[in-house]
Amino acid sequence: MTDALVPILAATLAAGTPLVFAALGELVVEKSGVLNLGVEGMMLCGALAGFAATVASGSAAVGALAGLAAGAAAALVFALLTLTLQANQVAAGLALSIFGVGLSAFAGKPFESVALPAPQPFALPALADLPLVGPVLFAQPPLVYLSWALFGLVSWFLYRTRPGLVLRAVGESPAVAHAIGYPVIGIRYLATLFGGAMAGVGGAYLSVSYTPMWAENMTAGRGWIALALVVFATWRPGRVLAGAYLFGGVTIAQFFAQGAGAAVASQLLSSLPYLATIGVLVLISRNPNVIRLNAPVSLGQSYHPDA
Amino acid sequence: MSTRKWGAALIGAAALAVAGLAPAAQPLKIGFVYVSPVGDAGWTYQHDLARRALEKQYGDKIVTKYVENVPEGADAERVIRELAASGHELVFTTSFGYMNPTIKVAKSFPKVLFEHATGYKRAKNVGTYNARFYEGRYLAGIVAGKMSKSGTAGYVAAFPIPEVLQGINAFTRGMRSVNPKAQVRVVWVNSWYDPGREREAAMALISQGADVLMQHTDSTAPVQAAEEKGVYAIGYHSDMSKYGPKAHLTASTHDWTGFYGKLVGEALAGKAQPTNIWGGIRDGMVKMAPYNPAVPQDVRDLVAKAAADIAAGRLHPFGGPVKDQGGKERVPAGKFMPDDQLAVMDYYVEGVQGQLPKK
């Protein structure tokens, strides 16, 4: 039993990791009241930059940093449009997604034929030898451990620090935050850049660590799933993490079921990750007060201090 | 690229005319519509290889133009119409979903010859061409059967349509022709192209005991997954060896060079007719990629013999007796499966594990 479970659980964590990065980043963005629908585009920019940097430098760490920078750069374009120039956030976010798909495909042409060696997982000494949890939790690529650190950081920052409180206040009522003297636009800039950077790292994880290759549109919709996760998880980091792993887990489990010869239509199995994630998250957030408490009130609305 | 050549050809023609020599014939303009980017491996890449071979073979007698990444649907009709309207006399539409747009546009351009890949609708100026991919799958099955230690192969498949089922079944029959106890596990990813999911499916199959992977999806992720886990893989469409130098045994590929070359030659002579071709190993449309050094000579000889037998018509991947999973005899001993039955295949043969997804 243990032998059968280990590969499923280990693969679950690996499959959920790009969603963890992108969704936690977007969570911070939305908590500041900005709705950036460009996650898919930022992930692709990060995936391409990460891959290109890894090819050039031979180091996956440099690749992850390049993915981070590229995602943040894409987010900067969005921030300029929506925060400085007051463009509509929904329209600008959609444009960023489409732009990111096209730009990465265009700039990625020379990298389509390049192959990277398969990365080896980074087993934590001692911990990796524990039965069951060792091979599942502690024999993963480095970016998986970093995604847990990110989770801890985001949870702590948002709910246990003063700057986190200020960021949430900006998301609730930018006018009030401005009146007290906080730089609303500046805070939103920082949050948006952070979200873009995390989406970029999520993309780089895909192209450098998970499937070490560059291929046009290789994120295949994961950015949109990350966006949906944030909403379904009612803007709570713990639920985002659980939702990402649930989605990854059901995806992996249905492949194992198919390989084992389960007599269920594969089309139905393929839709299970979506159904299960929506089902569970709807169940845990069925109390409308929870949504009202956690949803940033000013989400998606432009704010200008002089208006 | 092609526009520049076109320009050069024009200038050349003008120069000849000015010099009072016989005016050079207008180059034949040939258009290609691709469903995905050309990339470095895959379905569209194979078609583009053949297009490049045409340019080399016919030089300035022809001008080729391709439009890539054209979605199947309304956009396709616009692109095909543009190609026809801008003087292309021969237009190749290289994806199944271009069938209806091709037929529709062809009605407005009776002088243009359209050739549609993998479809079944033809007209006075619309021909079809396709390859017997399942013949290559059978050969791949032989390699897998000989190289697998566990006797279990994993198959990452896209959608349960006849062409994919032909591949799975032919692969299984090839594998069982050298190892009667061999089993094939199939995982459907319900996508032609999703590297992440293809990898996940490959990993699931490997941890369930498959030590040779075959794929009917477009990315190189299954080959990479096999390389990472130290098992074998067989590529599809193109040679994918650089994505898994140790894992990649060979690949089942398709080659359109001969077909395009012949048809364009006929078109230049003014004798081209719409085709109705379903070509295989014999026609050079289906080939195996170079072997990994790990594949021993006796296996290569075995595959070469099977390929020669298929080409000569002595062997058929679906030569009777063919039994499906439930034990029902689909083709009696001594008979080959006719093409019309192949075209509607909707079952697994003996040796495939699991049940086919219901429609």
XYZ file of C-alpha atoms in Angstrom:
666
model
C 0.000 0.000 0.000
C 2.750 2.416 0.997
C 4.667 1.586 -2.156
C 1.676 2.466 -4.299
C 0.955 5.675 -2.405
C 4.413 7.216 -2.452
C 4.603 7.933 -6.190
C 1.039 9.294 -6.206
C 1.599 11.628 -3.264
C 5.040 12.759 -4.411
C 3.655 13.483 -7.892
C 0.730 15.351 -6.339
C 3.039 17.833 -4.640
C 5.086 18.275 -7.797
C 1.957 18.838 -9.908
C 0.424 21.316 -7.477
C 3.545 23.464 -7.057
C 3.142 25.812 -10.082
C -0.395 26.512 -8.880
C 0.856 27.209 -5.351
C 3.304 29.844 -6.595
C 0.942 31.537 -9.027
C -2.122 31.436 -6.774
C -0.345 32.670 -3.625
C 1.133 35.538 -5.649
C -2.259 36.442 -7.067
C -3.758 36.204 -3.594
C -1.475 38.979 -2.373
C -2.305 41.065 -5.463
C -6.031 40.682 -4.945
C -5.741 41.360 -1.224
C -4.445 44.796 -2.188
C -7.557 45.337 -4.279
C -6.002 44.726 -7.698
C -7.424 42.072 -10.002
C -4.707 40.921 -12.405
C -6.099 38.396 -14.885
C -2.736 38.192 -16.631
C -1.414 35.245 -14.591
C -1.241 32.911 -17.590
C 0.759 35.434 -19.586
C 3.127 36.190 -16.700
C 3.673 32.467 -16.107
C 4.613 31.993 -19.750
C 7.045 34.917 -19.669
C 8.572 33.425 -16.529
C 8.727 29.973 -18.102
C 10.562 31.252 -21.170
C 12.951 33.530 -19.266
C 13.667 30.777 -16.752
C 14.384 28.266 -19.468
C 16.567 30.641 -21.479
C 18.562 31.659 -18.399
C 19.053 28.042 -17.359
C 20.305 27.157 -20.832
C 22.687 30.118 -20.815
C 24.003 29.708 -17.279
C 23.584 25.996 -16.639
C 22.076 26.788 -13.268
C 18.449 26.166 -12.365
C 18.707 28.743 -9.584
C 19.604 31.450 -12.099
C 16.669 30.221 -14.183
C 14.264 30.605 -11.275
C 15.549 34.140 -10.635
C 15.147 35.034 -14.300
C 11.578 33.672 -14.205
C 10.937 35.839 -11.165
C 12.286 38.924 -12.912
C 10.363 38.276 -16.114
C 7.094 37.753 -14.271
C 7.649 40.971 -12.338
C 8.481 42.833 -15.545
C 5.240 41.670 -17.149
C 3.361 42.718 -14.011
C 5.044 46.125 -14.179
C 3.439 46.730 -17.578
C 0.072 45.856 -16.066
C 0.708 48.100 -13.060
C 1.673 51.039 -15.284
C -1.517 50.639 -17.274
C -3.949 50.141 -14.421
C -2.417 51.934 -11.427
C -0.731 54.900 -13.059
C -2.834 55.299 -16.192
C -6.037 54.073 -14.535
C -6.936 51.588 -17.249
C -9.621 49.013 -16.594
C -8.069 46.105 -14.675
C -10.096 43.329 -16.271
C -9.341 44.481 -19.783
C -5.661 45.119 -19.058
C -5.279 41.742 -17.344
C -6.855 39.863 -20.245
C -4.632 41.795 -22.623
C -1.579 40.855 -20.547
C -2.510 37.172 -20.751
C -2.915 37.262 -24.506
C 0.210 39.370 -24.899
C 2.239 37.013 -22.722
C 1.175 33.989 -24.771
C 2.155 35.717 -28.003
C 5.349 37.362 -26.791
C 6.722 34.182 -25.217
C 5.881 32.185 -28.355
C 7.641 34.750 -30.545
C 10.702 35.229 -28.369
C 10.882 31.510 -27.598
C 11.386 30.346 -31.194
C 15.155 29.764 -30.850
C 14.643 27.719 -27.679
C 12.179 25.203 -29.063
C 14.917 22.833 -30.119
C 16.998 23.065 -26.954
C 16.928 20.234 -24.429
C 17.915 20.528 -20.788
C 19.077 17.575 -18.701
C 16.477 16.189 -16.337
C 16.938 17.811 -12.922
C 17.599 15.582 -9.963
C 15.413 15.983 -6.883
C 17.115 17.522 -3.888
C 16.730 15.023 -1.058
C 17.003 16.570 2.379
C 19.499 14.525 4.403
C 17.993 12.374 7.175
C 14.448 13.590 6.536
C 14.268 11.855 3.155
C 14.895 8.496 4.840
C 11.739 8.664 6.946
C 9.185 6.058 5.913
C 6.356 7.331 3.662
C 6.728 11.056 4.447
C 10.430 11.019 3.511
C 10.113 10.147 -0.172
C 6.847 12.097 -0.466
C 7.830 15.364 1.211
C 11.600 15.525 1.287
C 12.842 14.213 -2.037
C 11.453 17.012 -4.191
C 13.022 19.631 -6.453
C 14.248 22.706 -4.512
C 11.443 24.924 -5.817
C 8.876 22.720 -4.066
C 10.491 23.497 -0.691
C 10.554 27.163 -1.641
C 6.822 27.065 -2.372
C 6.251 25.963 1.243
C 8.438 28.779 2.474
C 6.386 31.148 0.330
C 3.199 29.832 1.897
C 4.541 30.439 5.391
C 5.763 33.870 4.414
C 2.500 34.991 2.834
C 0.383 33.706 5.728
C 2.618 35.372 8.277
C 2.920 38.621 6.348
C -0.781 39.092 5.656
C -2.107 38.230 9.085
C 0.737 38.765 11.552
C 2.542 41.917 10.425
C 1.662 45.573 10.284
C 2.561 46.009 6.580
C 0.289 43.030 5.874
C -2.537 44.739 7.708
C -1.913 47.911 5.726
C -1.977 45.945 2.459
C -5.323 44.397 3.399
C -6.638 47.817 4.393
C -5.708 49.162 0.973
C -7.685 46.296 -0.553
C -10.690 46.997 1.641
C -10.892 50.737 1.290
C -8.187 52.554 -0.606
C -9.793 55.915 0.170
C -9.566 55.362 3.910
C -6.022 54.015 3.669
C -5.083 57.073 1.666
C -6.764 59.379 4.187
C -4.721 57.855 7.017
C -1.631 58.568 4.949
C -0.649 55.300 3.303
C 0.663 55.388 -0.283
C -2.135 53.328 -1.880
C -0.703 53.306 -5.388
C 2.790 52.428 -4.159
C 1.513 49.531 -2.061
C -0.547 48.244 -4.959
C 2.510 48.484 -7.210
C 4.530 46.357 -4.815
C 1.766 43.784 -4.439
C 1.290 43.557 -8.209
C 5.027 43.108 -8.804
C 5.181 40.420 -6.141
C 2.265 38.569 -7.748
C 3.928 38.757 -11.152
C 7.226 37.527 -9.723
C 5.537 34.511 -8.136
C 3.653 33.696 -11.346
C 7.006 33.913 -13.131
C 8.604 31.481 -10.679
C 5.645 29.121 -11.139
C 6.215 29.238 -14.886
C 9.957 28.731 -14.474
C 9.262 25.706 -12.287
C 7.396 24.175 -15.231
C 10.041 24.899 -17.865
C 13.161 24.305 -15.759
C 12.216 21.634 -13.271
C 8.923 19.882 -14.077
C 9.132 19.370 -17.849
C 12.581 20.756 -18.689
C 11.798 22.193 -22.115
C 10.389 25.273 -23.729
C 7.298 24.868 -25.831
C 4.802 27.485 -26.896
C 1.889 27.829 -24.477
C 3.350 25.158 -22.222
C 1.474 26.310 -19.127
C -1.685 25.011 -20.842
C -4.141 27.020 -18.765
C -2.578 26.664 -15.299
C -2.626 30.436 -14.865
C -6.384 30.479 -15.212
C -6.733 27.644 -12.727
C -4.580 29.587 -10.252
C -6.894 32.590 -10.669
C -9.955 30.460 -10.011
C -8.303 28.849 -7.001
C -7.853 32.210 -5.304
C -11.552 32.966 -5.568
C -12.729 29.492 -4.605
C -10.322 29.483 -1.678
C -11.985 32.699 -0.467
C -8.644 34.531 -0.446
C -7.201 32.364 2.366
C -3.601 31.097 1.922
C -4.253 27.760 3.632
C -7.144 27.001 1.345
C -5.158 28.070 -1.709
C -2.461 25.572 -0.759
C -4.998 22.828 -0.099
C -6.852 23.596 -3.331
C -3.659 23.494 -5.401
C -2.678 20.102 -3.986
C -6.218 18.812 -4.285
C -6.230 19.775 -7.942
C -2.803 18.219 -8.490
C -3.745 15.138 -6.487
C -6.930 14.359 -8.361
C -5.116 14.904 -11.676
C -2.428 12.416 -10.693
C -4.826 9.940 -9.112
C -6.968 9.738 -12.214
C -3.905 8.929 -14.344
C -3.002 6.130 -11.947
C -6.585 4.884 -12.058
C -6.487 4.823 -15.836
C -3.145 3.035 -15.897
C -4.529 0.464 -13.490
C -7.412 -0.142 -15.888
C -10.321 1.584 -14.139
C -13.504 1.193 -16.174
C -14.522 4.845 -16.081
C -14.706 7.153 -19.075
C -11.392 8.999 -19.310
C -13.197 12.183 -20.293
C -14.988 12.083 -16.959
C -11.738 11.300 -15.139
C -10.069 14.249 -16.869
C -12.746 16.608 -15.606
C -12.471 15.263 -12.056
C -9.711 17.674 -10.902
C -11.936 20.613 -11.795
C -15.094 19.085 -10.338
C -13.408 17.964 -7.111
C -11.655 21.287 -6.546
C -14.792 23.298 -7.172
C -16.887 20.899 -5.100
C -14.647 20.920 -2.053
C -13.973 24.639 -2.097
C -17.638 25.465 -2.560
C -18.426 23.220 0.398
C -15.917 24.809 2.742
C -16.909 28.309 1.688
C -20.671 27.805 1.685
C -21.035 30.322 4.490
C -21.529 33.668 2.723
C -20.120 35.532 5.707
C -16.751 33.887 5.148
C -16.649 35.203 1.590
C -17.794 38.652 2.696
C -15.142 38.750 5.407
C -12.289 37.648 3.164
C -13.075 39.140 -0.231
C -11.266 42.464 -0.695
C -14.051 45.011 -1.028
C -12.313 47.220 -3.581
C -11.210 44.290 -5.768
C -10.895 45.316 -9.396
C -11.770 48.965 -8.825
C -9.382 51.664 -9.939
C -8.365 54.146 -7.323
C -6.799 57.518 -7.795
C -5.901 59.653 -4.779
C -6.959 62.886 -6.475
C -10.316 61.652 -7.663
C 12.407 33.891 -47.222
C 9.831 32.877 -49.773
C 8.856 36.446 -50.573
C 12.475 37.275 -51.228
C 12.809 34.364 -53.612
C 9.613 35.464 -55.305
C 11.101 38.899 -55.740
C 14.345 37.476 -57.066
C 12.423 35.306 -59.486
C 10.471 38.334 -60.734
C 13.634 40.337 -61.278
C 15.180 37.363 -63.007
C 12.178 36.975 -65.274
C 12.191 40.675 -66.090
C 15.900 40.594 -66.899
C 15.401 37.680 -69.245
C 12.509 39.399 -70.982
C 14.528 42.588 -71.413
C 17.406 40.603 -72.840
C 15.005 39.411 -75.516
C 15.293 35.776 -74.535
C 12.292 33.498 -74.159
C 10.376 34.703 -71.098
C 10.909 32.418 -68.100
C 7.839 30.534 -66.928
C 6.130 31.907 -63.854
C 7.124 29.881 -60.800
C 4.409 27.643 -59.407
C 3.063 29.100 -56.180
C 2.349 26.513 -53.500
C 0.622 27.246 -50.201
C 0.668 25.285 -46.930
C -1.674 25.697 -43.965
C -0.333 24.405 -40.636
C -2.370 23.805 -37.515
C 0.457 24.462 -35.025
C 3.763 26.330 -35.006
C 6.484 24.570 -36.992
C 8.635 24.082 -33.916
C 11.313 21.458 -33.729
C 9.389 18.192 -33.626
C 5.872 17.024 -34.267
C 3.139 16.811 -36.877
C 3.582 20.233 -38.451
C 7.383 19.976 -38.345
C 7.240 16.852 -40.532
C 5.127 18.679 -43.119
C 7.491 21.635 -43.087
C 10.500 19.347 -43.584
C 8.819 18.159 -46.776
C 8.072 21.741 -47.824
C 11.728 22.655 -47.400
C 12.707 19.573 -49.405
C 10.422 20.833 -52.209
C 12.226 24.177 -52.318
C 15.519 22.369 -52.553
C 14.308 19.940 -55.219
C 12.598 22.424 -57.523
C 14.591 25.569 -56.802
C 13.224 28.650 -58.535
C 10.574 26.723 -60.441
C 8.377 26.984 -57.384
C 7.614 29.409 -54.586
C 6.223 28.077 -51.341
C 4.433 29.916 -48.594
C 3.188 28.598 -45.297
C 0.825 29.970 -42.671
C 1.338 28.369 -39.266
C -0.752 28.080 -36.139
C -4.061 28.393 -38.007
C -6.986 27.327 -35.798
C -9.388 24.807 -37.274
C -12.545 26.763 -38.004
C -13.479 30.141 -39.397
C -9.877 31.371 -39.433
C -8.832 28.410 -41.551
C -11.321 29.302 -44.272
C -10.024 32.859 -44.406
C -6.404 31.708 -44.660
C -7.139 29.090 -47.324
C -9.161 31.617 -49.324
C -6.346 34.158 -49.120
C -3.807 31.639 -50.376
C -6.023 30.650 -53.280
C -6.873 34.253 -54.138
C -3.226 35.325 -54.130
C -2.315 33.022 -56.989
C -1.313 29.799 -55.245
C -2.164 27.014 -57.648
C -1.571 24.178 -55.217
C -2.679 24.416 -51.596
C -1.954 21.803 -48.920
C -4.206 21.957 -45.866
C -2.519 19.754 -43.317
C -4.994 19.115 -40.518
C -8.207 17.124 -40.246
C -10.262 20.109 -39.098
C -9.536 21.998 -42.352
C -11.727 19.560 -44.261
C -14.932 21.591 -44.557
C -13.231 24.964 -45.111
C -11.102 23.381 -47.838
C -14.128 21.938 -49.636
C -15.946 25.259 -49.321
C -13.090 27.411 -50.658
C -12.364 24.908 -53.440
C -15.789 25.594 -54.951
C -14.840 29.239 -55.521
C -11.452 28.404 -57.068
C -11.970 25.612 -59.593
C -8.504 26.141 -61.133
C -6.641 25.674 -57.866
C -5.794 22.160 -56.697
C -6.356 21.599 -52.972
C -4.857 18.676 -51.111
C -6.208 17.942 -47.651
C -4.372 15.711 -45.172
C -6.229 13.022 -43.212
C -9.734 13.912 -44.362
C -12.331 11.904 -46.268
C -14.200 14.520 -48.345
C -13.038 14.935 -51.913
C -14.151 17.092 -54.848
C -13.163 17.774 -58.464
C -10.238 19.884 -57.294
C -9.801 18.514 -53.765
C -7.712 15.436 -53.085
C -6.851 13.735 -49.801
C -3.719 12.103 -48.502
C -2.942 10.269 -45.312
C -0.390 7.842 -43.942
C -0.828 4.398 -42.420
C 0.681 5.457 -39.112
C -0.350 2.135 -37.598
C 2.296 0.337 -39.676
C 4.997 2.314 -37.879
C 3.292 1.606 -34.555
C 3.472 -2.113 -35.257
C 7.217 -1.844 -35.855
C 7.580 0.238 -32.692
C 5.712 -2.537 -30.871
C 8.299 -5.062 -32.009
C 11.092 -2.872 -30.627
C 9.169 -2.400 -27.363
C 8.453 -6.121 -27.036
C 12.114 -6.972 -27.443
C 13.455 -4.220 -25.201
C 10.948 -4.432 -22.336
C 12.015 -6.498 -19.357
C 8.727 -6.273 -17.490
C 6.660 -7.078 -20.560
C 4.538 -4.012 -19.855
C 4.490 -0.949 -22.057
C 2.785 2.350 -21.249
C 0.906 4.343 -23.875
C 0.184 8.051 -23.406
C -2.772 8.727 -25.685
C -4.705 11.854 -26.622
C -8.296 11.132 -27.658
C -10.112 7.816 -28.284
C -10.643 8.256 -32.028
C -10.038 5.530 -34.656
C -6.574 6.777 -35.674
C -5.313 6.648 -32.085
C -6.917 3.250 -31.467
C -5.323 1.879 -34.633
C -1.992 2.981 -33.182
C -2.557 1.434 -29.750
C -3.811 -1.822 -31.229
C -1.087 -2.098 -33.865
C 1.564 -1.350 -31.224
C 0.106 -4.025 -28.943
C 0.006 -6.572 -31.765
C 3.584 -5.748 -32.717
C 4.688 -6.165 -29.127
C 2.844 -9.449 -28.704
C 4.259 -10.759 -31.979
C 7.611 -11.049 -30.175
C 6.322 -11.452 -26.593
C 2.878 -13.110 -26.495
C 2.414 -12.237 -22.831
C 3.101 -8.513 -23.273
C 0.628 -6.018 -21.830
C -0.017 -2.408 -22.794
C -1.415 0.090 -20.297
C -3.101 3.159 -21.744
C -3.599 6.554 -20.142
C -5.695 9.172 -21.928
C -4.739 12.785 -21.312
C -7.605 14.197 -23.388
C -5.360 16.733 -25.045
C -3.065 16.634 -28.065
C -0.616 18.899 -26.360
C -0.097 19.524 -22.645
C 3.488 18.812 -21.544
C 2.598 18.803 -17.849
C -0.206 16.283 -18.180
C 1.745 14.127 -20.598
C 4.543 13.975 -18.062
C 2.150 13.110 -15.242
C 0.585 10.331 -17.328
C 4.036 8.985 -18.208
C 5.104 9.017 -14.562
C 1.943 7.156 -13.533
C 2.596 4.482 -16.162
C 6.244 4.108 -15.157
C 5.421 3.650 -11.496
C 2.887 0.996 -12.519
C 5.584 -1.102 -14.090
C 5.803 0.111 -17.688
C 9.437 0.137 -18.809
C 8.826 1.262 -22.407
C 6.639 4.271 -23.174
C 4.884 5.036 -26.437
C 2.960 8.225 -27.036
C 0.253 9.595 -29.256
C 0.514 13.191 -28.112
C 2.599 16.027 -29.480
C 5.080 17.096 -26.829
C 8.384 15.502 -25.905
C 7.453 15.299 -22.205
C 6.905 11.484 -22.135
C 10.390 10.901 -23.604
C 11.879 13.247 -21.002
C 9.989 11.510 -18.202
C 11.364 8.155 -19.373
C 14.889 9.575 -19.457
C 14.495 10.895 -15.926
C 13.237 7.556 -14.585
C 15.708 5.419 -16.516
C 13.200 3.557 -18.705
C 12.812 3.437 -22.495
C 10.547 5.496 -24.725
C 9.653 5.526 -28.394
C 8.994 8.895 -29.989
C 6.212 9.853 -32.346
C 6.011 12.172 -35.366
C 9.687 13.165 -35.244
C 13.009 11.892 -33.964
C 12.937 12.988 -30.309
C 16.282 11.463 -29.359
C 17.858 14.677 -28.116
C 15.199 14.909 -25.397
C 16.144 11.466 -24.066
C 19.529 10.296 -25.334
C 19.402 7.119 -23.244
C 15.649 6.537 -23.207
C 14.743 7.166 -26.849
C 14.923 3.806 -28.668
C 13.581 5.034 -32.001
C 10.534 6.933 -33.205
C 7.629 6.180 -35.441
C 7.737 9.043 -37.937
C 5.989 10.117 -41.111
C 7.653 11.543 -44.176
C 5.757 13.552 -46.773
C 8.757 14.412 -48.953
C 8.107 11.795 -51.612
C 4.407 12.528 -51.897
C 4.805 16.309 -52.101
C 7.730 15.979 -54.505
C 5.809 13.748 -56.905
C 2.645 15.843 -56.874
C 4.532 19.101 -57.421
C 6.441 17.481 -60.284
C 3.119 16.574 -61.892
C 1.760 20.055 -61.269
C 4.789 21.606 -62.984
C 4.114 19.348 -65.962
C 0.468 20.434 -65.881
C -0.719 16.931 -65.143
C -1.593 17.043 -61.438
C -4.823 15.340 -60.442
C -6.509 15.292 -57.009
C -5.155 12.338 -55.047
C -6.768 9.759 -52.826
C -3.784 8.264 -51.043
C -3.430 6.324 -47.832
C 0.248 5.507 -47.992
C 2.369 3.409 -45.688
C 5.815 1.920 -45.408
C 5.724 0.889 -49.056
C 5.208 4.483 -50.177
C 7.920 5.793 -47.873
C 5.362 7.796 -45.902
C 5.947 5.885 -42.661
C 9.477 5.413 -41.353
C 11.410 4.616 -38.231
C 13.881 7.137 -36.813
C 17.519 6.079 -36.242
C 17.968 3.556 -33.453
C 19.490 4.053 -30.042
C 22.796 2.136 -29.686
C 21.042 0.119 -26.971
C 18.887 -1.615 -29.598
C 20.743 -4.819 -30.589
C 21.270 -5.804 -34.204
C 18.908 -8.802 -34.088
C 16.034 -6.488 -33.067
C 16.889 -4.102 -35.912
C 16.928 -7.040 -38.331
C 13.576 -8.232 -37.028
C 12.043 -4.795 -37.569
C 13.613 -4.494 -41.017
C 12.148 -7.858 -42.006
C 8.691 -6.934 -40.696
C 8.897 -3.609 -42.557
C 9.827 -5.407 -45.781
C 6.988 -7.890 -45.283
C 4.479 -5.108 -44.676
C 5.714 -3.245 -47.746
C 5.416 -6.412 -49.842
C 1.927 -7.104 -48.527
C 2.929 -10.380 -46.850
C 2.309 -9.021 -43.363
C -0.474 -6.786 -42.099
C -0.546 -5.325 -38.590
C -4.169 -6.414 -38.484
C -3.785 -9.769 -40.198
C -6.173 -12.381 -38.825
C -6.874 -13.763 -36.413
C -7.514 -10.416 -34.691
C -9.362 -10.735 -31.411
C -10.628 -7.805 -29.394
C -10.345 -7.575 -25.629
C -13.549 -9.497 -25.039
C -12.246 -12.380 -27.158
C -14.543 -11.582 -30.086
C -12.914 -12.374 -33.417
C -12.772 -9.210 -35.537
C -10.756 -10.635 -38.445
C -10.669 -14.364 -39.221
C -7.375 -16.179 -39.745
C -5.911 -15.770 -43.196
C -7.603 -12.404 -43.857
C -6.414 -8.813 -43.502
C -8.580 -6.137 -41.954
C -10.114 -4.085 -44.779
C -9.596 -0.314 -44.823
C -13.230 0.527 -44.121
C -13.072 -1.475 -40.875
C -9.778 0.143 -39.910
C -11.295 3.568 -40.392
C -13.997 2.991 -37.771
C -11.975 1.046 -35.188
C -13.519 1.537 -31.749
C -12.190 -1.268 -29.547
C -8.993 -2.526 -27.908
C -7.368 -5.735 -29.101
C -6.164 -8.493 -26.782
C -3.251 -7.417 -24.650
C -4.400 -3.863 -23.920
C -5.246 -3.456 -20.260
C -8.197 -1.523 -18.978
C -11.356 -0.560 -20.742
C -11.864 1.831 -23.543
C -13.530 5.051 -22.425
C -17.179 4.961 -23.393
C -18.374 7.513 -25.884
